[in-house]
C-alpha positions as a LaTeX table, in Angstrom:
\begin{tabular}{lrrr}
\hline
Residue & $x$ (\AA) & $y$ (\AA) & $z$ (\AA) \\
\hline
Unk1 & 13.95 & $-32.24$ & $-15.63$ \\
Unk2 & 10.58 & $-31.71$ & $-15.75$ \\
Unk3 & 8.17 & $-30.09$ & $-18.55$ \\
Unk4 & 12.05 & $-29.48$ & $-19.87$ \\
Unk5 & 12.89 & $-26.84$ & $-16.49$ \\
Unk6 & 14.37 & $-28.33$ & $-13.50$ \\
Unk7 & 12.11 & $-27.61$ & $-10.38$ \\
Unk8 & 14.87 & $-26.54$ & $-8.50$ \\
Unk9 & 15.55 & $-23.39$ & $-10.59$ \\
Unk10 & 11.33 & $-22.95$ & $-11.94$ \\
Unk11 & 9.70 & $-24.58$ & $-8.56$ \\
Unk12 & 5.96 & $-23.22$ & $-10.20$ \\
Unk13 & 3.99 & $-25.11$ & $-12.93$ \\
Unk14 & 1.98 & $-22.42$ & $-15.02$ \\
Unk15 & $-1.03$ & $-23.34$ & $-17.76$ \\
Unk16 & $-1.11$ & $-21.36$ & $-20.38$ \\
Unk17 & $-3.63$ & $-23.35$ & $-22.97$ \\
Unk18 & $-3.81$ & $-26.70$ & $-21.41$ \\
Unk19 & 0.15 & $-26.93$ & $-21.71$ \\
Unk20 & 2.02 & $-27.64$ & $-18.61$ \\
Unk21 & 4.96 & $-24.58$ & $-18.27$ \\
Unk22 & 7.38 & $-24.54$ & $-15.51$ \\
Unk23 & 8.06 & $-21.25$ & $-13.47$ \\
Unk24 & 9.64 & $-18.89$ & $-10.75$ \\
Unk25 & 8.82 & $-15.40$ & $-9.31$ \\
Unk26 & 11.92 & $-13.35$ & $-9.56$ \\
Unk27 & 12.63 & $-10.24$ & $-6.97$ \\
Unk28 & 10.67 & $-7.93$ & $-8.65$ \\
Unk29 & 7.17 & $-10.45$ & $-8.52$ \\
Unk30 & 7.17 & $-11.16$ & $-12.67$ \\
Unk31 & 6.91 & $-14.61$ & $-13.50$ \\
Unk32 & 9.21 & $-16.25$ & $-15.85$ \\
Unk33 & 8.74 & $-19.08$ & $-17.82$ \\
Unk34 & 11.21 & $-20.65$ & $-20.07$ \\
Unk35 & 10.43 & $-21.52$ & $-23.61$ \\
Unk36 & 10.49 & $-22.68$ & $-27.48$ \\
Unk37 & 8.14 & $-20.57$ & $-28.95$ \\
Unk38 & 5.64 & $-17.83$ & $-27.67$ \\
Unk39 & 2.88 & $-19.07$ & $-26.07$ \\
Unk40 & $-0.74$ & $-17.67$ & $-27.23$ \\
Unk41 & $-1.09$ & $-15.01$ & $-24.52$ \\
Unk42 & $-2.32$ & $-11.71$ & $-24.48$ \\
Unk43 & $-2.88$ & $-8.76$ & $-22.02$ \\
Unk44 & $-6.33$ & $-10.13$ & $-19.56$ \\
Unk45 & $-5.68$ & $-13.59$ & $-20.61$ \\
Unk46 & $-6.37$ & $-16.07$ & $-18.04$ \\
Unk47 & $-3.36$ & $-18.36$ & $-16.86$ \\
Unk48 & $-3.38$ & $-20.65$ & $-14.26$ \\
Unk49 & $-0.80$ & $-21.70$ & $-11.67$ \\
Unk50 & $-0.74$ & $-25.20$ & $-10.59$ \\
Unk51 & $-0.29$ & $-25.13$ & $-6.75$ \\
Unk52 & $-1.07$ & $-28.97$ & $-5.75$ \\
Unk53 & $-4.23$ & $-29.85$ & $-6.88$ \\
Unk54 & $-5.70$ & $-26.14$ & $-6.51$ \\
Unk55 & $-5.63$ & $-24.12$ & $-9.51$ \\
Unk56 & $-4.87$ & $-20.29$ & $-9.12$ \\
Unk57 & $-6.29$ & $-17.72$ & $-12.09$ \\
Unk58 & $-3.71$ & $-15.23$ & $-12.97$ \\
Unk59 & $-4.79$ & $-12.44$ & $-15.45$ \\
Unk60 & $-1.52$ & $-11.38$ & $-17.53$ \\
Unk61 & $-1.74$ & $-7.01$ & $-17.21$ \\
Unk62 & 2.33 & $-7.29$ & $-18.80$ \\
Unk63 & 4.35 & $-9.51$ & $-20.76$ \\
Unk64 & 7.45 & $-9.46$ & $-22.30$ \\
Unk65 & 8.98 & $-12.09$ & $-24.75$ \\
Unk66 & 13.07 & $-11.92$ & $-24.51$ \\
Unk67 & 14.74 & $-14.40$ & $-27.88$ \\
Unk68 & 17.81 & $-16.19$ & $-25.66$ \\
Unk69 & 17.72 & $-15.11$ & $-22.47$ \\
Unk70 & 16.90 & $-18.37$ & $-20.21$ \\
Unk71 & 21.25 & $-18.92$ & $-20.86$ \\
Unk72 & 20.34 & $-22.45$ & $-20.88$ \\
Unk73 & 19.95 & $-22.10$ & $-17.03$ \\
Unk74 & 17.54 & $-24.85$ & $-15.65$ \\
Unk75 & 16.54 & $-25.58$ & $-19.15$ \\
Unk76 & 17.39 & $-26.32$ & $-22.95$ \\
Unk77 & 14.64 & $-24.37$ & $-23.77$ \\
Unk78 & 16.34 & $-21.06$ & $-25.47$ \\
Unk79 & 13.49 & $-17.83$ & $-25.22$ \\
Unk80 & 12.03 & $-16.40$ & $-21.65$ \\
Unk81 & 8.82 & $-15.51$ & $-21.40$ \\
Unk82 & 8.35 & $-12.54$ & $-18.94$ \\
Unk83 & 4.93 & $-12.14$ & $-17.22$ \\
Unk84 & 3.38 & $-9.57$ & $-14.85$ \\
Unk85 & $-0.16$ & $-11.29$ & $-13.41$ \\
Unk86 & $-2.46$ & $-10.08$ & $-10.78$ \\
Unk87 & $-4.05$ & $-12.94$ & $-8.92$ \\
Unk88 & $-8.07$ & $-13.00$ & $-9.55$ \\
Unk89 & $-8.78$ & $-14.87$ & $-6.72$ \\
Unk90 & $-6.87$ & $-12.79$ & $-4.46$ \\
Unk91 & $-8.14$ & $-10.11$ & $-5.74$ \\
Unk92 & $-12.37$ & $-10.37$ & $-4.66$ \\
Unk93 & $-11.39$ & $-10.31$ & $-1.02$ \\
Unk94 & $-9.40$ & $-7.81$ & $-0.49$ \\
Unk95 & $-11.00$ & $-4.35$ & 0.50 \\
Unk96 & $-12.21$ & $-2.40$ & $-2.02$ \\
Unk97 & $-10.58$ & 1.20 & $-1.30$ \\
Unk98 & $-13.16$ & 4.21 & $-2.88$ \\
Unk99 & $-11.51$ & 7.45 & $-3.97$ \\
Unk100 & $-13.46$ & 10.78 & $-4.49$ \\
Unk101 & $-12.92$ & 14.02 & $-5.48$ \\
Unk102 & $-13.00$ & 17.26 & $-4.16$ \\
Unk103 & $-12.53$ & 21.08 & $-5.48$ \\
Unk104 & $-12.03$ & 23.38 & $-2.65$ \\
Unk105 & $-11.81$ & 27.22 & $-3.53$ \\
Unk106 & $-10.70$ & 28.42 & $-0.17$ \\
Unk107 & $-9.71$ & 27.46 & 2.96 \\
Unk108 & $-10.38$ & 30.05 & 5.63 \\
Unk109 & $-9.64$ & 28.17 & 8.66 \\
Unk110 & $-6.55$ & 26.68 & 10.34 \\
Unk111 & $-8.49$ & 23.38 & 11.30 \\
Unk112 & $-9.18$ & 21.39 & 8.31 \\
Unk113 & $-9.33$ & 17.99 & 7.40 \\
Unk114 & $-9.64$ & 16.89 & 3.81 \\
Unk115 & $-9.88$ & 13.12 & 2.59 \\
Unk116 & $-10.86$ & 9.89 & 4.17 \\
Unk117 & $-8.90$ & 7.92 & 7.53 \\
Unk118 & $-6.88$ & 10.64 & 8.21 \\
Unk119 & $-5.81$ & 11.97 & 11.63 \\
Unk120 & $-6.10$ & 15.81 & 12.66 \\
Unk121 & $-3.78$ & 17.00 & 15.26 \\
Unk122 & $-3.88$ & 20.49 & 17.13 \\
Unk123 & $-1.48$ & 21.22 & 19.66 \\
Unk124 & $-2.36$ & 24.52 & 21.61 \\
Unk125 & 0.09 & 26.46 & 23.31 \\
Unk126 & $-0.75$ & 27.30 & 27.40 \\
Unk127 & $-0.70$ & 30.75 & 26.22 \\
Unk128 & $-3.81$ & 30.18 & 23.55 \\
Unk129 & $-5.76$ & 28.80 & 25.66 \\
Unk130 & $-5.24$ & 31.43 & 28.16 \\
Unk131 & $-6.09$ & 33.82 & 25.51 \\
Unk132 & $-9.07$ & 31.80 & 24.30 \\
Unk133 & $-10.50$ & 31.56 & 27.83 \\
Unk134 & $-9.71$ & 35.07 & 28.92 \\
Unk135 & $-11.87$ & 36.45 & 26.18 \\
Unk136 & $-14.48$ & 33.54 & 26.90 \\
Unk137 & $-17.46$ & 34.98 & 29.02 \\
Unk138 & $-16.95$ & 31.51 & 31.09 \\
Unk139 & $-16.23$ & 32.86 & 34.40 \\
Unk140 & $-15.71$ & 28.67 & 35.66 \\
Unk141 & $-13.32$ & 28.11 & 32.95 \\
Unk142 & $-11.29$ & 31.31 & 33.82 \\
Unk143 & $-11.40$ & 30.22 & 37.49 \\
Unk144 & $-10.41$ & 26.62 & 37.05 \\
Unk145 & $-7.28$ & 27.58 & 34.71 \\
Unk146 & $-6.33$ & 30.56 & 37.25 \\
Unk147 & $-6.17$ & 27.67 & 39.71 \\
Unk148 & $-4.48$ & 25.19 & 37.31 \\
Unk149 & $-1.84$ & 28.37 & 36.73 \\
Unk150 & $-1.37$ & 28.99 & 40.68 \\
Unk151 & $-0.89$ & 25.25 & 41.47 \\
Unk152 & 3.36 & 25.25 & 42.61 \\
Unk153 & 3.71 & 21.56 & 39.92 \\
Unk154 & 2.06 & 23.07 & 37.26 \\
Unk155 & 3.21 & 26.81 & 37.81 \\
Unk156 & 7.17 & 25.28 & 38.43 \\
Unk157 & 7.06 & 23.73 & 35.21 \\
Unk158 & 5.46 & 26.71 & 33.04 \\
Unk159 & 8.21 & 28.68 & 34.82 \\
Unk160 & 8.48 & 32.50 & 34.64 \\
Unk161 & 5.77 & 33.31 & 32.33 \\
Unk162 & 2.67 & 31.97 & 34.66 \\
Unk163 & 2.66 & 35.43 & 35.90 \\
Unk164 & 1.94 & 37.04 & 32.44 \\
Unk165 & $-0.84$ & 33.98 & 31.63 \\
Unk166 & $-2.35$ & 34.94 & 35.14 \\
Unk167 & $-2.38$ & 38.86 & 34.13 \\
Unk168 & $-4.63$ & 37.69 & 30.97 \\
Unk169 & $-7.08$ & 35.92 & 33.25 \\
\hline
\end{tabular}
């Protein structure tokens, strides 16, 4: 036993106020530390966890104090002392992410792409762009789909309505 835990059940050694606390992570990432009494913490207090000789700063955003519930597991020590901590170091290098905001009235289009890294897809049917070509003044265009539409691969696998698309051209 160790700081009144045994490591194999609280592996982590926590500071709170100069005092050594032993620790685990359970499933859901809070840390809990058995103990006597409440320790002086507050939400945005600064812990620290003890990883070798590296300290880690851990700001407390939850905390709950539970009378009893350590069972005796690991410990004599009676209370558990529940925290949820956000890792300050961690913290400064990941990316910061920016959100804005933005009041549309109204949309008028079909093609629209609202927010930031997202990914717009169209897929056209053969017979839109038939129809958007046929009404094009591009008299290329029309001739390089009519011969797109007439080859026997391309024609075999739009099957029996090439000869409609081909009226349109």
């Amino acid at each position: 036993m160790k700081n009144n835990v045994d490591t194999f059940f609280y592996p982590d050694i926590v500071m709170i106020e100069g005092m050594e606390f032993g620790a685990q992570k359970n499933s859901a990432g809070k840390l809990l530390i058995p103990c006597g009494d409440m320790p002086d913490i507050d939400f945005g207090k600064i812990i620290e966890q003890k990883i070798g000789n590296k300290l880690i700063p851990l700001k407390i955003t939850d905390y709950q104090f539970r009378e009893g519930h350590s069972l005796g597991v690991g410990t004599n020590l009676p209370n558990m002392l529940e925290l949820e901590t956000v890792n300050t170091l961690a913290e400064q290098h990941k990316p910061k992410t920016s959100s804005s905001t933005v009041n549309i009235g109204s949309i008028t289009s079909d093609n629209v792409q609202i927010g930031d890294h997202n990914v717009q897809l169209h897929n056209a049917t053969i017979k839109e762009i038939v129809e958007h070509v046929s009404k094009s003044d591009d008299p290329e265009a029309k001739s390089k789909l009519k011969s797109l539409l007439e080859n026997p691969t391309v024609s075999s696998l739009v099957g029996a309505g090439v000869t409609a698309l081909l009226a349109m051209l």
